[in-house]
Amino acid sequence: SGVDLIGVQHHHAHLASCLVDNGETGPVVGIACDGLGYGADGSLWGGEIMEVSLTGFRRLGHIQQVPLPGGAIVIREPWRMAVAWLRVTFPKGDLGDLEVVRRNAEKWTAVERLLASAVPVPRTTSVGRLFDAVAALVGVRDRVSYEGQAAIELQHAADESVTDGYPCGIAGGVVQAGDLIRAVTVDVRTGIDVGVISARFHNGLATVLGRAAVNACAATGRDTVALSGGVFQNVLLLRRVSAVLRSAGVRVLTHSRVPPNDAGISIGQVAVAAAVDRQP
């Protein structure tokens, strides 16, 4: 009784925690990448380009949206995200030659039918789930024991001596991540080493995320980008996104005392609530 409730959007809280970690209040451009979080439009976000301050946020761009076949079960079964991304990228293509299809043949067709049906399926822009799809596609892991396991193992597989990356476009602020899936699939089919594919995926994703944030800086007049969300526990991706931004003359804010994953959410929520409460 007598308590005011202040709702704080999940990715706003992530980026606010990064601002607090750096002693800043914004506004800045932010890249928020994680597994899943409820978005302001009712879908599940997880790959967002935003303009943020402690008192508010504005979504400027995001990763291409795809279905989440089976809801929360995809967190434990990354191969399901491979189905979703492959069918978005190759809607009519024959995928029967891919090992990920063969390994999961018993359930693969059922998931494809679900995606083709009129049954409502949640949709997401999650970078974490994109990592899951690539990890399954290259054969790193189809099923996990804990959230993020497939992405962590994909990162560890990367050959960091590889400097080239897969090309990926941006259309209307939307990162066309299907371009990355298409390039990964080509290399899988031609037998390219997993370490090379992982590195090219990391490099391509880092480049396009950096470009999207630089575009957002140009559109808003900001010169600082904050990086937050559990995906940025991936040090390889963090370093390479930061390098892209710094090469464009952008100041980069990262975490040092507050975790970038959900362990840091609460301080972002408190900071936003306090800032909103101080407003006239």
GROMACS .gro file of C-alpha atoms in nm, residues 79-270:
model
  192
   79TRP     CA    1   1.888  -2.679  -3.299
   80ARG     CA    2   1.535  -2.535  -3.298
   81MET     CA    3   1.679  -2.189  -3.364
   82ALA     CA    4   1.872  -2.340  -3.654
   83VAL     CA    5   1.537  -2.449  -3.800
   84ALA     CA    6   1.395  -2.099  -3.757
   85TRP     CA    7   1.693  -1.913  -3.904
   86LEU     CA    8   1.743  -2.156  -4.192
   87ARG     CA    9   1.375  -2.140  -4.289
   88VAL     CA   10   1.374  -1.759  -4.275
   89THR     CA   11   1.690  -1.753  -4.487
   90PHE     CA   12   1.604  -2.041  -4.725
   91PRO     CA   13   1.219  -2.054  -4.723
   92LYS     CA   14   1.198  -2.300  -5.013
   93GLY     CA   15   1.551  -2.444  -5.006
   94ASP     CA   16   1.642  -2.811  -4.966
   95LEU     CA   17   1.826  -2.845  -4.634
   96GLY     CA   18   1.851  -3.223  -4.629
   97ASP     CA   19   2.226  -3.222  -4.693
   98LEU     CA   20   2.300  -3.038  -4.367
   99GLU     CA   21   2.420  -3.246  -4.073
  100VAL     CA   22   2.213  -3.044  -3.825
  101VAL     CA   23   1.901  -3.159  -4.012
  102ARG     CA   24   2.014  -3.521  -4.016
  103ARG     CA   25   2.106  -3.520  -3.646
  104ASN     CA   26   1.763  -3.388  -3.552
  105ALA     CA   27   1.557  -3.554  -3.828
  106GLU     CA   28   1.307  -3.706  -3.585
  107LYS     CA   29   1.173  -3.364  -3.477
  108TRP     CA   30   1.298  -3.129  -3.751
  109THR     CA   31   0.998  -3.175  -3.984
  110ALA     CA   32   0.753  -3.117  -3.698
  111VAL     CA   33   0.918  -2.784  -3.616
  112GLU     CA   34   0.914  -2.685  -3.984
  113ARG     CA   35   0.541  -2.766  -3.996
  114LEU     CA   36   0.486  -2.552  -3.686
  115LEU     CA   37   0.660  -2.258  -3.852
  116ALA     CA   38   0.456  -2.302  -4.171
  117SER     CA   39   0.125  -2.333  -3.986
  118ALA     CA   40  -0.116  -2.065  -3.866
  119VAL     CA   41  -0.032  -2.141  -3.502
  120PRO     CA   42   0.095  -1.822  -3.332
  121VAL     CA   43   0.467  -1.849  -3.253
  122PRO     CA   44   0.660  -1.593  -3.044
  123ARG     CA   45   0.911  -1.386  -3.240
  124THR     CA   46   1.248  -1.259  -3.129
  125THR     CA   47   1.540  -1.035  -3.223
  126SER     CA   48   1.776  -1.217  -2.986
  127VAL     CA   49   2.148  -1.226  -3.063
  128GLY     CA   50   2.186  -1.503  -2.804
  129ARG     CA   51   1.946  -1.721  -2.999
  130LEU     CA   52   2.130  -1.631  -3.323
  131PHE     CA   53   2.448  -1.769  -3.162
  132ASP     CA   54   2.255  -2.084  -3.071
  133ALA     CA   55   2.146  -2.129  -3.433
  134VAL     CA   56   2.502  -2.096  -3.563
  135ALA     CA   57   2.640  -2.328  -3.294
  136ALA     CA   58   2.393  -2.599  -3.398
  137LEU     CA   59   2.448  -2.537  -3.769
  138VAL     CA   60   2.826  -2.586  -3.744
  139GLY     CA   61   2.793  -2.889  -3.516
  140VAL     CA   62   2.916  -2.738  -3.189
  141ARG     CA   63   2.605  -2.826  -2.987
  142ASP     CA   64   2.237  -2.912  -3.047
  143ARG     CA   65   2.132  -2.931  -2.681
  144VAL     CA   66   2.265  -2.756  -2.370
  145SER     CA   67   2.283  -2.807  -1.996
  146TYR     CA   68   2.269  -2.434  -1.916
  147GLU     CA   69   2.169  -2.118  -2.102
  148GLY     CA   70   2.444  -1.980  -2.321
  149GLN     CA   71   2.646  -2.303  -2.332
  150ALA     CA   72   2.629  -2.334  -2.711
  151ALA     CA   73   2.733  -1.970  -2.760
  152ILE     CA   74   3.022  -2.004  -2.514
  153GLU     CA   75   3.152  -2.313  -2.692
  154LEU     CA   76   3.114  -2.143  -3.032
  155GLN     CA   77   3.325  -1.852  -2.904
  156HIS     CA   78   3.592  -2.088  -2.769
  157ALA     CA   79   3.604  -2.266  -3.107
  158ALA     CA   80   3.686  -1.943  -3.294
  159ASP     CA   81   4.027  -1.914  -3.461
  160GLU     CA   82   4.122  -1.562  -3.355
  161SER     CA   83   4.390  -1.539  -3.623
  162VAL     CA   84   4.111  -1.516  -3.883
  163THR     CA   85   4.051  -1.150  -3.970
  164ASP     CA   86   3.784  -1.163  -4.241
  165GLY     CA   87   3.414  -1.169  -4.160
  166TYR     CA   88   3.088  -1.254  -4.328
  167PRO     CA   89   2.916  -0.955  -4.495
  168CYS     CA   90   2.584  -0.848  -4.346
  169GLY     CA   91   2.349  -0.574  -4.456
  170ILE     CA   92   2.133  -0.321  -4.270
  171ALA     CA   93   1.793  -0.221  -4.411
  172GLY     CA   94   1.584   0.046  -4.242
  173GLY     CA   95   1.773   0.001  -3.917
  174VAL     CA   96   1.724  -0.377  -3.922
  175VAL     CA   97   2.040  -0.590  -3.921
  176GLN     CA   98   1.986  -0.857  -4.189
  177ALA     CA   99   2.135  -1.142  -3.988
  178GLY     CA  100   2.005  -1.390  -4.243
  179ASP     CA  101   2.309  -1.280  -4.448
  180LEU     CA  102   2.530  -1.430  -4.175
  181ILE     CA  103   2.330  -1.754  -4.169
  182ARG     CA  104   2.354  -1.779  -4.549
  183ALA     CA  105   2.733  -1.737  -4.540
  184VAL     CA  106   2.774  -1.984  -4.253
  185THR     CA  107   2.568  -2.239  -4.447
  186VAL     CA  108   2.785  -2.198  -4.758
  187ASP     CA  109   3.101  -2.261  -4.554
  188VAL     CA  110   2.945  -2.559  -4.371
  189ARG     CA  111   2.851  -2.715  -4.704
  190THR     CA  112   3.204  -2.667  -4.842
  191GLY     CA  113   3.367  -2.820  -4.534
  192ILE     CA  114   3.536  -2.510  -4.392
  193ASP     CA  115   3.682  -2.562  -4.044
  194VAL     CA  116   3.453  -2.477  -3.752
  195GLY     CA  117   3.716  -2.244  -3.604
  196VAL     CA  118   3.725  -2.039  -3.924
  197ILE     CA  119   3.344  -2.027  -3.952
  198SER     CA  120   3.308  -1.918  -3.590
  199ALA     CA  121   3.566  -1.643  -3.635
  200ARG     CA  122   3.406  -1.517  -3.956
  201PHE     CA  123   3.067  -1.513  -3.784
  202HIS     CA  124   3.202  -1.320  -3.485
  203ASN     CA  125   3.381  -1.072  -3.712
  204GLY     CA  126   3.082  -1.020  -3.939
  205LEU     CA  127   2.842  -0.974  -3.647
  206ALA     CA  128   3.080  -0.733  -3.472
  207THR     CA  129   3.118  -0.526  -3.787
  208VAL     CA  130   2.746  -0.496  -3.856
  209LEU     CA  131   2.657  -0.418  -3.493
  210GLY     CA  132   2.925  -0.149  -3.493
  211ARG     CA  133   2.796  -0.004  -3.820
  212ALA     CA  134   2.438   0.001  -3.690
  213ALA     CA  135   2.548   0.187  -3.377
  214VAL     CA  136   2.760   0.435  -3.576
  215ASN     CA  137   2.457   0.501  -3.798
  216ALA     CA  138   2.249   0.561  -3.485
  217CYS     CA  139   2.512   0.804  -3.354
  218ALA     CA  140   2.496   0.997  -3.681
  219ALA     CA  141   2.115   1.007  -3.666
  220THR     CA  142   2.101   1.127  -3.305
  221GLY     CA  143   2.415   1.339  -3.279
  222ARG     CA  144   2.557   1.116  -3.002
  223ASP     CA  145   2.926   1.028  -2.979
  224THR     CA  146   2.916   0.751  -2.717
  225VAL     CA  147   2.799   0.389  -2.736
  226ALA     CA  148   2.727   0.167  -2.434
  227LEU     CA  149   2.751  -0.212  -2.466
  228SER     CA  150   2.546  -0.436  -2.238
  229GLY     CA  151   2.360  -0.765  -2.212
  230GLY     CA  152   2.478  -1.119  -2.149
  231VAL     CA  153   2.609  -1.167  -2.503
  232PHE     CA  154   2.881  -0.914  -2.421
  233GLN     CA  155   3.030  -1.161  -2.175
  234ASN     CA  156   3.174  -1.293  -2.502
  235VAL     CA  157   3.513  -1.118  -2.485
  236LEU     CA  158   3.592  -1.183  -2.851
  237LEU     CA  159   3.272  -1.012  -2.967
  238LEU     CA  160   3.312  -0.732  -2.710
  239ARG     CA  161   3.667  -0.654  -2.826
  240ARG     CA  162   3.576  -0.657  -3.194
  241VAL     CA  163   3.261  -0.446  -3.162
  242SER     CA  164   3.459  -0.197  -2.951
  243ALA     CA  165   3.733  -0.184  -3.215
  244VAL     CA  166   3.481  -0.110  -3.492
  245LEU     CA  167   3.330   0.172  -3.287
  246ARG     CA  168   3.662   0.326  -3.184
  247SER     CA  169   3.787   0.318  -3.542
  248ALA     CA  170   3.484   0.533  -3.629
  249GLY     CA  171   3.578   0.784  -3.359
  250VAL     CA  172   3.308   0.673  -3.113
  251ARG     CA  173   3.363   0.659  -2.736
  252VAL     CA  174   3.277   0.315  -2.593
  253LEU     CA  175   3.131   0.234  -2.250
  254THR     CA  176   3.167  -0.124  -2.123
  255HIS     CA  177   3.117  -0.298  -1.791
  256SER     CA  178   3.388  -0.331  -1.525
  257ARG     CA  179   3.221  -0.349  -1.182
  258VAL     CA  180   2.863  -0.445  -1.274
  259PRO     CA  181   2.804  -0.768  -1.474
  260PRO     CA  182   2.668  -0.713  -1.826
  261ASN     CA  183   2.429  -1.007  -1.793
  262ASP     CA  184   2.108  -1.030  -1.588
  263ALA     CA  185   2.308  -1.017  -1.264
  264GLY     CA  186   2.347  -0.645  -1.336
  265ILE     CA  187   1.983  -0.579  -1.422
  266SER     CA  188   1.876  -0.474  -1.071
  267ILE     CA  189   2.116  -0.179  -1.047
  268GLY     CA  190   1.991  -0.056  -1.384
  269GLN     CA  191   1.629  -0.085  -1.268
  270VAL     CA  192   1.702   0.106  -0.948
   0.00000   0.00000   0.00000
